[in-house]
C-alpha atoms as one frame of an Amber mdcrd trajectory, in Angstrom:
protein
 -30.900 -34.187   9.564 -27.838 -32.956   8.416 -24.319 -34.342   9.474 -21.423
 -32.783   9.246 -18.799 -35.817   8.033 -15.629 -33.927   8.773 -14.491 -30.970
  11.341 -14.108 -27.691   9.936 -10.609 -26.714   9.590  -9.273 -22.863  10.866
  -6.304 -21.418   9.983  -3.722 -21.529  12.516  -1.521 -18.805  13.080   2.287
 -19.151  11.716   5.474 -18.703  14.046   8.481 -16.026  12.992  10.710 -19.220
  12.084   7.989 -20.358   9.213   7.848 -16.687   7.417   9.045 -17.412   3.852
  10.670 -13.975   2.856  12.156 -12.875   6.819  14.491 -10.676   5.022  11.947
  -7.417   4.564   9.324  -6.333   6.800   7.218  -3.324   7.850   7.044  -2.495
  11.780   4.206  -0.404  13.115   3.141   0.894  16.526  -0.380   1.054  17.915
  -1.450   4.245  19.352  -4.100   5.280  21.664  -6.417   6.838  18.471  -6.055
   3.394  16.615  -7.348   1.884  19.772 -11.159   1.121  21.567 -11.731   1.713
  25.075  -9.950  -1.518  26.485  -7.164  -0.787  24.044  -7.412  -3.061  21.671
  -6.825  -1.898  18.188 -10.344  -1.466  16.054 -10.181  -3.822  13.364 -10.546
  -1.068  10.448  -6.999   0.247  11.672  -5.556  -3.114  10.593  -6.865  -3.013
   6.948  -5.494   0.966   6.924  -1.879  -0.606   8.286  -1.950  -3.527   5.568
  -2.338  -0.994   2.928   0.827   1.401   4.591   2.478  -2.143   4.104   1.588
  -3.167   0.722   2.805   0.531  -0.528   5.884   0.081   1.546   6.450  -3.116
  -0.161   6.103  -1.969  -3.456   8.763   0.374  -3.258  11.249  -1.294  -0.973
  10.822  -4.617  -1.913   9.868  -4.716  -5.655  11.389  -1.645  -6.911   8.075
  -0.409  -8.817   6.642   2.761  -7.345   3.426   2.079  -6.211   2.635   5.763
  -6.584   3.581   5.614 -10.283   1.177   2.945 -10.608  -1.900   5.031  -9.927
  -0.655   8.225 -11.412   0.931   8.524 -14.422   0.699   5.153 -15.087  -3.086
   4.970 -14.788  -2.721   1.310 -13.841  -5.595   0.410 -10.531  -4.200  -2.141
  -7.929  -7.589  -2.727  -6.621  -8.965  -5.040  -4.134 -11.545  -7.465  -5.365
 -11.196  -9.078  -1.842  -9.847  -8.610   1.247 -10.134 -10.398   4.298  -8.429
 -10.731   7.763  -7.441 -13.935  10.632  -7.395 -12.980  13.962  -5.307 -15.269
  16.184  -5.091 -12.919  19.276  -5.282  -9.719  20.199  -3.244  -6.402  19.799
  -3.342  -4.233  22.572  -2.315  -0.162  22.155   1.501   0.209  22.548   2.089
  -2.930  20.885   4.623  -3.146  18.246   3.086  -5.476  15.188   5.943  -6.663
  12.508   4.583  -7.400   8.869   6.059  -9.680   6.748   4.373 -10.178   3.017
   4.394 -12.906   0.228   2.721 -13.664  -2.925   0.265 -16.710  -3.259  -0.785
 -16.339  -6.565  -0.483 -14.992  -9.640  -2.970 -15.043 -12.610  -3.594 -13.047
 -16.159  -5.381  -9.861 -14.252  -4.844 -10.188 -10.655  -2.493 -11.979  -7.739
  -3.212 -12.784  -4.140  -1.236 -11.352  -1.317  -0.595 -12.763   2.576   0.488
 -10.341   4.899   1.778 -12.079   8.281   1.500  -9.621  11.119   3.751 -11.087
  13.627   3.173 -10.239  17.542   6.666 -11.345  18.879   7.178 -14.375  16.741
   3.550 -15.554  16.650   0.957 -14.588  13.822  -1.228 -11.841  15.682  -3.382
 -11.605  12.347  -3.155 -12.387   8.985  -4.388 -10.151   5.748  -5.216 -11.876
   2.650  -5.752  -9.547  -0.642  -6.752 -10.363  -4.085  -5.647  -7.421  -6.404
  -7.200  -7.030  -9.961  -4.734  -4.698 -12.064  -7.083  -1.756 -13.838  -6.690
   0.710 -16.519  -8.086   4.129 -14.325  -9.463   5.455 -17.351 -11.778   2.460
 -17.860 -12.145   1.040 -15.163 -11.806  -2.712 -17.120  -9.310  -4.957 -15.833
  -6.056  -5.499 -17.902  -3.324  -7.966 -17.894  -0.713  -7.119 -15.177   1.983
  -4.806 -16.294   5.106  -7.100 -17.251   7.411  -5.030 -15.090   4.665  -6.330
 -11.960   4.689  -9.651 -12.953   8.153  -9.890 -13.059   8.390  -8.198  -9.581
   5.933 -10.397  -7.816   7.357 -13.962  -8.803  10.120 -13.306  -6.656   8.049
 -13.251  -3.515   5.462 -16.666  -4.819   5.509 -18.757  -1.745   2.667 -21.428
  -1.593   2.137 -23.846   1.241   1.318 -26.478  -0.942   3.947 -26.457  -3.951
């Protein structure tokens, strides 16, 4: 028989006074479309409204053109993973606030957080791993220097 010699441990959601980088954030609205019967959100709208953030950081927050990236730049920000934490529900109507920071950083790719705040408690919480491409050949390359640069402003790791 097997025995399990320590409890699992879930992530707990954050409050609006432990968000690392309060200074920028993305506010979006749920509407009725976005919504199921009971009106609460589907969970594909929140991984279409993490992506509307992650642009929206890019350009605000970074200064790189995330839309430069992909064009003429032919340089993929591509998800290798992507997962979500649900803490509670969001109901239609409901104004979400996301707040984003960088966990990591390595040769080809770096990990995002994405805080989606309900009031000033974590609602949900996005977590993206992003390998940098070359569109052409679809191989992964170092990220650009101008990236790199960008995103070690926003590092914040619970455990440094």
């Amino acid at each position: 028989m097997n025995k399990i010699s320590k409890p699992a441990s879930f992530p707990r959601p954050v409050n609006r006074a432990d968000i690392p980088f309060p200074g920028w954030s993305y506010k979006h609205i749920f509407r009725h479309g976005q919504c199921d019967p009971a009106g609460i959100v589907y969970t594909p709208e929140f991984f279409n409204v993490f992506n509307h953030v992650i642009e929206a950081w890019f350009c605000d927050c970074l200064g790189l053109s995330y839309y430069d990236f992909l064009g003429p730049r032919r340089t993929g920000l591509g998800y290798v993973n992507a997962h979500a934490e649900f803490f509670s529900p969001v109901k239609m109507g409901e104004e979400v606030e996301y707040f984003v920071r960088v966990s990591r950083i390595g040769g080809k790719s770096y990990a995002l957080e994405l805080n989606a705040m309900l009031g000033d408690t974590e609602a949900l919480r996005g977590l993206f791993t992003t390998v940098t491409t070359n569109l052409d050949t679809h191989s992964s390359i170092d990220i650009p220097t101008d990236l790199r640069g960008a995103l070690n402003q926003y590092v914040f790791s619970d455990n440094a």
